[in-house]
Coordinates of C-alpha atoms in Angstrom, one line a residue:
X1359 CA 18.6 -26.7 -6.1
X1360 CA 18.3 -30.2 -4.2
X1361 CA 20.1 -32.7 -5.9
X1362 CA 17.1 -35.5 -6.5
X1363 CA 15.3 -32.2 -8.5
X1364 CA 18.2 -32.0 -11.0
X1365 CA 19.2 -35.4 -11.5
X1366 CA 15.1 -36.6 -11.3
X1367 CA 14.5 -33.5 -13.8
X1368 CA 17.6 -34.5 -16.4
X1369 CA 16.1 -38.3 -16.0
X1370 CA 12.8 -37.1 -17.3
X1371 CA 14.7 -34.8 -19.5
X1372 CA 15.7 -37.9 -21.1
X1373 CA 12.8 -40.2 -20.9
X1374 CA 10.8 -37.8 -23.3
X1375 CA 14.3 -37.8 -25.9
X1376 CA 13.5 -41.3 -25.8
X1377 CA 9.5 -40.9 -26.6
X1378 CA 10.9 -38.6 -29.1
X1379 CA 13.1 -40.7 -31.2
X1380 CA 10.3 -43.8 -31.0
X1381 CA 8.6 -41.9 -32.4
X1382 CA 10.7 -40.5 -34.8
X1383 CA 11.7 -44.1 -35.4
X1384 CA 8.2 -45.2 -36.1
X1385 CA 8.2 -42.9 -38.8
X1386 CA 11.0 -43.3 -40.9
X1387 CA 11.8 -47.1 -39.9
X1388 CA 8.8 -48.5 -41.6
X1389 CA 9.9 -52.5 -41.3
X1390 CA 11.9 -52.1 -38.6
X1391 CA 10.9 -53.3 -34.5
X1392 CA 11.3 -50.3 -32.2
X1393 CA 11.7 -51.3 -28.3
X1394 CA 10.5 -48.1 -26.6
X1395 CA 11.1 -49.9 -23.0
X1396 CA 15.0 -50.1 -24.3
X1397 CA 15.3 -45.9 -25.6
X1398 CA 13.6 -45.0 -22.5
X1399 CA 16.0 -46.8 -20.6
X1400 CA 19.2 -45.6 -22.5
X1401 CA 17.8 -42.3 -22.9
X1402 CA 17.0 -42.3 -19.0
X1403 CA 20.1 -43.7 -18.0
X1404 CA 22.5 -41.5 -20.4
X1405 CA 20.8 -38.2 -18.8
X1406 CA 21.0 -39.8 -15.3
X1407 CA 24.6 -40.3 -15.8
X1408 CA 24.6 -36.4 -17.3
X1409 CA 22.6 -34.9 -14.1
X1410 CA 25.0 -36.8 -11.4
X1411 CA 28.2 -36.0 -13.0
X1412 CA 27.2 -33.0 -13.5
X1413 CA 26.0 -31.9 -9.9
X1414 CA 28.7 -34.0 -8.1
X1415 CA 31.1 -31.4 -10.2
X1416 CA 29.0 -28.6 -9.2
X1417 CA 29.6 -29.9 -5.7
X1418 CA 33.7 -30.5 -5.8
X1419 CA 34.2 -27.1 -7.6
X1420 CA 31.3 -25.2 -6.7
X1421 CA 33.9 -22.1 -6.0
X1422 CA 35.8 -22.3 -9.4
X1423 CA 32.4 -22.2 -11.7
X1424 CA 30.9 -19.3 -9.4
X1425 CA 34.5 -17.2 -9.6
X1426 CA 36.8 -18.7 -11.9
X1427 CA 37.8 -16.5 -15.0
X1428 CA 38.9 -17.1 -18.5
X1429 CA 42.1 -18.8 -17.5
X1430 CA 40.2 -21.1 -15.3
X1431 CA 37.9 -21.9 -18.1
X1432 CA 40.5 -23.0 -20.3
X1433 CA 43.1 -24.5 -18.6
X1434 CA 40.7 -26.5 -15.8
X1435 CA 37.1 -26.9 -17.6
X1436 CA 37.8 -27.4 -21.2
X1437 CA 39.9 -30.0 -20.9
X1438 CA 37.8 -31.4 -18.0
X1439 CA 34.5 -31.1 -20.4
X1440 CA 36.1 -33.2 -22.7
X1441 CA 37.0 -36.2 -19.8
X1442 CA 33.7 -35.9 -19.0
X1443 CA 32.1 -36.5 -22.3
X1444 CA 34.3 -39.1 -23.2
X1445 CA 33.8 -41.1 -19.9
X1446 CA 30.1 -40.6 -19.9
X1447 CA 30.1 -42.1 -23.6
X1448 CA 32.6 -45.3 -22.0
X1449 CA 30.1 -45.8 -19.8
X1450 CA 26.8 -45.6 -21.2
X1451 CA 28.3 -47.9 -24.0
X1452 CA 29.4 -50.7 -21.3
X1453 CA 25.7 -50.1 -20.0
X1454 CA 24.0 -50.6 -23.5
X1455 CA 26.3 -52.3 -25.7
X1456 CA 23.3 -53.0 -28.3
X1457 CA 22.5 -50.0 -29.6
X1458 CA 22.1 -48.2 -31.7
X1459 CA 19.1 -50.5 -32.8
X1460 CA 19.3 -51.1 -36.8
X1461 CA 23.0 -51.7 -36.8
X1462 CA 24.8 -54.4 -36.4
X1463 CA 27.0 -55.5 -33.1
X1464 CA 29.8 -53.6 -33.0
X1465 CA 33.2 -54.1 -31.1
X1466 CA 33.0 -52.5 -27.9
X1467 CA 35.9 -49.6 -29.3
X1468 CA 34.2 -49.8 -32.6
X1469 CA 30.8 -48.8 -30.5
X1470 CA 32.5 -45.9 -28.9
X1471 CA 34.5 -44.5 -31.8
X1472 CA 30.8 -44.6 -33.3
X1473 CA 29.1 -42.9 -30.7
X1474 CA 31.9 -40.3 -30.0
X1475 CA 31.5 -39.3 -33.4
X1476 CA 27.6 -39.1 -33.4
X1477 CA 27.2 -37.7 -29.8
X1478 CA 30.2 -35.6 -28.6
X1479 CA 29.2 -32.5 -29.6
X1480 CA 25.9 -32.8 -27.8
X1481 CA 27.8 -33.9 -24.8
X1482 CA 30.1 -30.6 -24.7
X1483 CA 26.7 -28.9 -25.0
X1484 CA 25.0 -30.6 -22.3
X1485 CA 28.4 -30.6 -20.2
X1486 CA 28.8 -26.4 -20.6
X1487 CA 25.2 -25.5 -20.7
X1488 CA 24.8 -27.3 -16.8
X1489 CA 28.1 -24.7 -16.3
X1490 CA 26.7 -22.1 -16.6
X1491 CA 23.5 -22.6 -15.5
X1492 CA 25.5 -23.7 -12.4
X1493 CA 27.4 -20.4 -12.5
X1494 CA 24.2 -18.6 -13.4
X1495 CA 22.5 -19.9 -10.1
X1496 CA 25.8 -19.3 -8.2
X1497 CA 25.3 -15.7 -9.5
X1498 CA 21.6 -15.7 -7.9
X1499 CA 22.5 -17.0 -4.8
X1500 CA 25.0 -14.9 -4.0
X1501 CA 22.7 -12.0 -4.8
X1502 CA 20.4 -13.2 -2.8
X1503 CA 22.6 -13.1 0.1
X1504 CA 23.6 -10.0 -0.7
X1505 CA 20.6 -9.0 -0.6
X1506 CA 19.3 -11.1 2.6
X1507 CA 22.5 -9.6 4.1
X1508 CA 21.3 -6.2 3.1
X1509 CA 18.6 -6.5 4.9
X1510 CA 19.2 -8.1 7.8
X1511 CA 21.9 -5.1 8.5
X1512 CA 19.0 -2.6 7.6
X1513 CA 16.4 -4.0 9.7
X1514 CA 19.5 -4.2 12.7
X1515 CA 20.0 -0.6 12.4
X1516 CA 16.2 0.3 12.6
X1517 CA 15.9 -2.0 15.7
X1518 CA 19.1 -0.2 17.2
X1519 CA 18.1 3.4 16.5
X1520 CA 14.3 2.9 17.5
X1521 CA 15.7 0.9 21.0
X1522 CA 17.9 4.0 21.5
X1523 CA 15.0 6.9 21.1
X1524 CA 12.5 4.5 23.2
X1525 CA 16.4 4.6 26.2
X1526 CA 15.8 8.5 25.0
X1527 CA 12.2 8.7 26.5
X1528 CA 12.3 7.3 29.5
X1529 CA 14.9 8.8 31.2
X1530 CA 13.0 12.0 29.5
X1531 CA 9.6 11.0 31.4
X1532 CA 11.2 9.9 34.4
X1533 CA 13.3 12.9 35.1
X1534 CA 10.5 14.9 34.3
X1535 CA 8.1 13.5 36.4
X1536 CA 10.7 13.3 39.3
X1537 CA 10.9 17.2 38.9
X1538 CA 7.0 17.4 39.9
X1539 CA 6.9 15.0 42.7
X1540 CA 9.9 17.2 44.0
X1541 CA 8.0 20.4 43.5
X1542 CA 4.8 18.8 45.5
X1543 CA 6.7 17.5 48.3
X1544 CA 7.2 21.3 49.2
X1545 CA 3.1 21.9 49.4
X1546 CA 1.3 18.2 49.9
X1547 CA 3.8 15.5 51.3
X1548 CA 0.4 13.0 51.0
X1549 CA 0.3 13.7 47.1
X1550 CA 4.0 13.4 46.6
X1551 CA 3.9 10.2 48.5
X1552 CA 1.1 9.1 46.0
X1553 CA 2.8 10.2 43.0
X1554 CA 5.5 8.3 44.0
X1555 CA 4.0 5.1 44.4
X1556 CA 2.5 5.8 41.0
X1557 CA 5.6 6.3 39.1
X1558 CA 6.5 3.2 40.9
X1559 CA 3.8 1.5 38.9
X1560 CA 4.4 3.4 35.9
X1561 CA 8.0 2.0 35.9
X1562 CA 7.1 -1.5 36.5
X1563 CA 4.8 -1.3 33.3
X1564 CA 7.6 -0.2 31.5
X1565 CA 9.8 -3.3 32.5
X1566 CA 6.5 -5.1 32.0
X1567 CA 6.9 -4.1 27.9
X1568 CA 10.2 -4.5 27.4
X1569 CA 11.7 -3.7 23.9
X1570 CA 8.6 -4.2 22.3
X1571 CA 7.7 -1.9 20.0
X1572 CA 4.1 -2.2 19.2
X1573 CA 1.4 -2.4 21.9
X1574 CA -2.6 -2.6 21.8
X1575 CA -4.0 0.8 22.0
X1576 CA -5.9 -0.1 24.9
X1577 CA -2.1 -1.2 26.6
X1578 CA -1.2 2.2 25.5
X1579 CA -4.0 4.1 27.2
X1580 CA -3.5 2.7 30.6
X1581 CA 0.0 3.9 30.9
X1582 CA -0.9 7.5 30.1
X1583 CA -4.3 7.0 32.2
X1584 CA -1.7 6.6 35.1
X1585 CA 0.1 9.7 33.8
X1586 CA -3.1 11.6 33.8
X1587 CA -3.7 10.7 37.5
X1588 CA -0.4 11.8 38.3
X1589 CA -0.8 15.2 36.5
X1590 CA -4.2 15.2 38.1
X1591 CA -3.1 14.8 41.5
X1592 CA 0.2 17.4 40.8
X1593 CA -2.2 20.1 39.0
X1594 CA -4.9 19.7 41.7
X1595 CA -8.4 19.8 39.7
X1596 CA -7.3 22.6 37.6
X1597 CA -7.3 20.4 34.3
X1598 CA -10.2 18.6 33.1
X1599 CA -9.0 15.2 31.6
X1600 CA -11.4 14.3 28.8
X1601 CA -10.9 10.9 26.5
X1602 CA -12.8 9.8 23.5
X1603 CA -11.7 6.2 22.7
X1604 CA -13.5 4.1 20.0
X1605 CA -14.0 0.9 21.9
X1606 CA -13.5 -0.8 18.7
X1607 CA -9.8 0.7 18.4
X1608 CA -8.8 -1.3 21.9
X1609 CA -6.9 -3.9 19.7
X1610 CA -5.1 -1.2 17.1
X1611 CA -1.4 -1.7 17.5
X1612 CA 0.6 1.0 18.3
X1613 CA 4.4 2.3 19.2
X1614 CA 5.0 2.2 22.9
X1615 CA 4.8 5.5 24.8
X1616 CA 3.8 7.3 21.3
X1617 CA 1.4 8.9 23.2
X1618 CA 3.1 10.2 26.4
X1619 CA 5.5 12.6 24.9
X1620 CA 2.9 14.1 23.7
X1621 CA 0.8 14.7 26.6
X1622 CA 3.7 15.6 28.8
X1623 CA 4.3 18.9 26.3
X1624 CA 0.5 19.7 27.1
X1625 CA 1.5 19.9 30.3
X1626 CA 4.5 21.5 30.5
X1627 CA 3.9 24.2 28.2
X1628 CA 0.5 24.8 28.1
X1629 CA -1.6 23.7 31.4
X1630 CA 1.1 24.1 33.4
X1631 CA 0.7 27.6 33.0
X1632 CA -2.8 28.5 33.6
X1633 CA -4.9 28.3 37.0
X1634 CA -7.9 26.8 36.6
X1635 CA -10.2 25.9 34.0
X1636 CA -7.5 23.7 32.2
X1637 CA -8.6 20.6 29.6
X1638 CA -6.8 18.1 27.8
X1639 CA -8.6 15.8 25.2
X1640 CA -7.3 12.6 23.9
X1641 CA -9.0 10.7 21.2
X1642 CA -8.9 7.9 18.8
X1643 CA -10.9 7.3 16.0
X1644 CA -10.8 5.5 13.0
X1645 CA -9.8 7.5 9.6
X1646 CA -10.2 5.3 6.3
X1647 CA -7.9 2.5 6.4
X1648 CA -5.5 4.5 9.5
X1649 CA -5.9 5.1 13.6
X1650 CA -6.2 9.1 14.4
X1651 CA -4.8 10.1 17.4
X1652 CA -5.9 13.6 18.7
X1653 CA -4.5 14.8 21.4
X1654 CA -5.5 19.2 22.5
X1655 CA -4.9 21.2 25.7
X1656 CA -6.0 24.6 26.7
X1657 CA -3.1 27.0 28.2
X1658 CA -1.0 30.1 26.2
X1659 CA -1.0 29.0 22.7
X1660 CA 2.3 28.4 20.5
X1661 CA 3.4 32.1 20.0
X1662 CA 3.7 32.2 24.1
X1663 CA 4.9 28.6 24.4
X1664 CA 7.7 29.1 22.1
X1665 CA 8.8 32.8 23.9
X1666 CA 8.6 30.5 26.8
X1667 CA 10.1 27.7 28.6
X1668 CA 11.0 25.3 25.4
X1669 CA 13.4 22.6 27.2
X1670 CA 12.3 19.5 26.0
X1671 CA 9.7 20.2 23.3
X1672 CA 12.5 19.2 20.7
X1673 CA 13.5 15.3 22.4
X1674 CA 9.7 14.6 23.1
X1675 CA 8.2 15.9 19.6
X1676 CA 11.1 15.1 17.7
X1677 CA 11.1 11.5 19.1
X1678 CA 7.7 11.4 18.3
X1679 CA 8.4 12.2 14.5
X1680 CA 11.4 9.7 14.4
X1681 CA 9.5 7.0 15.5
X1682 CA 6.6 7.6 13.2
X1683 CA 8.9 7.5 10.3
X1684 CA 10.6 5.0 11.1
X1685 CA 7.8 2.5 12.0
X1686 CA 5.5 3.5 8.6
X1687 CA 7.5 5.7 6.5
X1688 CA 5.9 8.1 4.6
X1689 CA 2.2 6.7 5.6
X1690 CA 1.9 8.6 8.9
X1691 CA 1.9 12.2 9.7
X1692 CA 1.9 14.9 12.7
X1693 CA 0.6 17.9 12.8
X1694 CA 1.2 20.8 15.3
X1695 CA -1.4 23.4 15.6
X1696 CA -3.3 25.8 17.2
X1697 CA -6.8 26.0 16.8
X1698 CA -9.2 28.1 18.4
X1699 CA -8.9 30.1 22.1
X1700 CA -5.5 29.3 22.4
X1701 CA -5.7 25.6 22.1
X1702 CA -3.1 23.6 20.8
X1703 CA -3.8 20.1 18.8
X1704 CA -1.6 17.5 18.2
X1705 CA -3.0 15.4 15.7
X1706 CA -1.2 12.2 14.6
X1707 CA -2.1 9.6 11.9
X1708 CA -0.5 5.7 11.3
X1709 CA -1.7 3.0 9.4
X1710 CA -4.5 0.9 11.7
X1711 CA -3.5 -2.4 12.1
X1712 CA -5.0 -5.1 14.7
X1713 CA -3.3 -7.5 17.1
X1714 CA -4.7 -10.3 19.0
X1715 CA -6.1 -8.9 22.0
X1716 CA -10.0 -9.1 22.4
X1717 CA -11.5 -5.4 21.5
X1718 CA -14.1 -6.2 24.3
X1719 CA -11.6 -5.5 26.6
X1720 CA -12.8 -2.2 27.9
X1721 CA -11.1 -2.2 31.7
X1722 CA -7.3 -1.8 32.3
X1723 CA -4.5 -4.1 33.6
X1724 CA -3.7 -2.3 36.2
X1725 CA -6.7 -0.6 37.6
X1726 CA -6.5 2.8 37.2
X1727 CA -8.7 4.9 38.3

């Protein structure tokens, strides 16, 4: 709390004691002239002195209300509680030496003895109940850090676990693709030399994102529209490409290379097992409030893919999953199946939400083709 809030608020605190007893004074003192400009001023004044003693204690032994125990209570604030009251009392006599009004002038020790004996109980009370609401707020802020602490450490950890699955893919992709441009150099040195220069501009896209997490969909589909023309090239017209994009998804956000895993696996364990007459669909479309991603290839099914060749289904789909979970918890979902002739879909749901790119923008960065 700043300190001009708590001494302004105590001030005001007693300005409206002071409305109170004028008018409690008007009441009951019938014949008698009742200055309201002097109570508001002693009543200001006294709770003035109250809120600065009281916060410039908060501030010298801040660490002893917050921890200090039953011993410290008695042996350092109760006899400090009563110093305070009695010096508040000396000096709001010195400052208003002719009051109480009705009486007549006393001796300044008379005046004190007086008003020690009218008001030090209420000053214990004010003095312990700013303790421990001191010590209550100590108690909050402290939670509070705790808690800010908490998370801080949480979202860390998220941010260090999703950094080392997004380290996990691309040393997946790249070895991967390094594979097929080593197989094709055998048959077609011109396509290798293509696919080359291709992964060369796939891994400057990469750089290009850095560790962001979140791209535009649109961002998203230009990195595996460069994949595609890889596969393309490597599979030689035996796969039809098809993709469905809702030009008004362009802006969703998405995580980086969420998609790619996922269309490698087509590859690997579906079309890159048949000869001809190969298709892979990708599509996006809105679902109620979420982005569906669809992603289905032709090839052997899942019975034969899983009797088969199954390196690297687990990293790509199980990265897939983790990241998923971790970016929307349990509002997302994946499903693995296999619908009809052998096709398997991947379909894949995640809360749709928009950056700031335009959704006009329909043609890519980096000019694929």
């Amino acid at each position: 709390m700043h300190p001009l809030v708590f001494i302004g608020s105590a001030t005001v605190l007693g300005f409206l004691f002071g409305v109170q007893e004028w008018v409690h004074s008007l009441s009951w003192n019938y014949h008698m002239h009742i200055d309201l400009g002097l109570l508001l001023r002693a009543w200001g004044a006294q709770y003035f002195l109250w809120g600065t003693i009281c916060w410039l204690l908060w501030m010298l032994l801040r660490p002893q209300i917050n921890d200090g125990g039953l011993r410290t209570i008695l042996l350092l604030f109760a006899p400090l509680s009563i110093a305070v009251c009695f010096v508040e009392e000396v000096i709001w006599v010195l400052l208003f030496p002719h009051l109480p009004m009705g009486h007549p002038n006393m001796h300044f020790w008379t005046r004190l003895a007086f008003q020690l004996d009218a008001e030090f109980v209420d000053s214990m009370v004010i003095f312990w109940s700013a303790f421990f609401l001191f010590r209550g707020l100590g108690y909050y802020q402290r939670y509070r850090e705790k808690e800010r602490t908490a998370s801080q450490l949480e979202s860390q950890l998220v941010q260090a676990q999703m950094r080392a699955l997004r380290m996990q893919l691309n040393p997946h992709f790249l070895f991967n693709t390094m594979n097929g441009i080593s197989s094709l150099m055998r048959t077609d040195i011109a396509a290798a030399d293509l696919m080359l220069e291709q992964l060369s501009g796939l891994l400057r896209i990469t750089l290009h994102r850095g560790d962001a997490q979140f791209i535009p969909l649109s961002d998203e589909m230009e990195f595996i529209e460069m994949y595609l023309a890889m596969q393309g090239r490597r599979y030689c017209g035996r796969v039809e490409q098809k993709m469905r994009i809702d030009p008004r998804l362009h802006d969703a956000l998405v995580p980086t290379m969420i998609l790619q895993p996922i269309v490698e696996n087509a590859y690997r364990h579906g079309l890159s097992h048949i000869n001809s007459g190969g298709l892979l669909s990708i599509e996006a479309s809105r679902q109620d409030s979420h982005l569906r991603l669809c992603v289905t290839n032709s090839g052997r099914g899942l019975a034969l893919a899983s009797n088969g060749d199954n390196s690297g289904t687990g990293v790509g789909l199980a990265n897939v999953r983790n990241r998923l979970r971790m970016h929307y918890g349990a509002d997302q979902s994946l499903f693995l199946s296999e619908i009809e002739d052998r096709r398997v879909q991947v379909v894949m749901t995640l809360p749709l939400l928009f950056g700031s790119h335009s959704p006009e923008t329909n043609t890519t960065r980096y000019g694929v083709t």
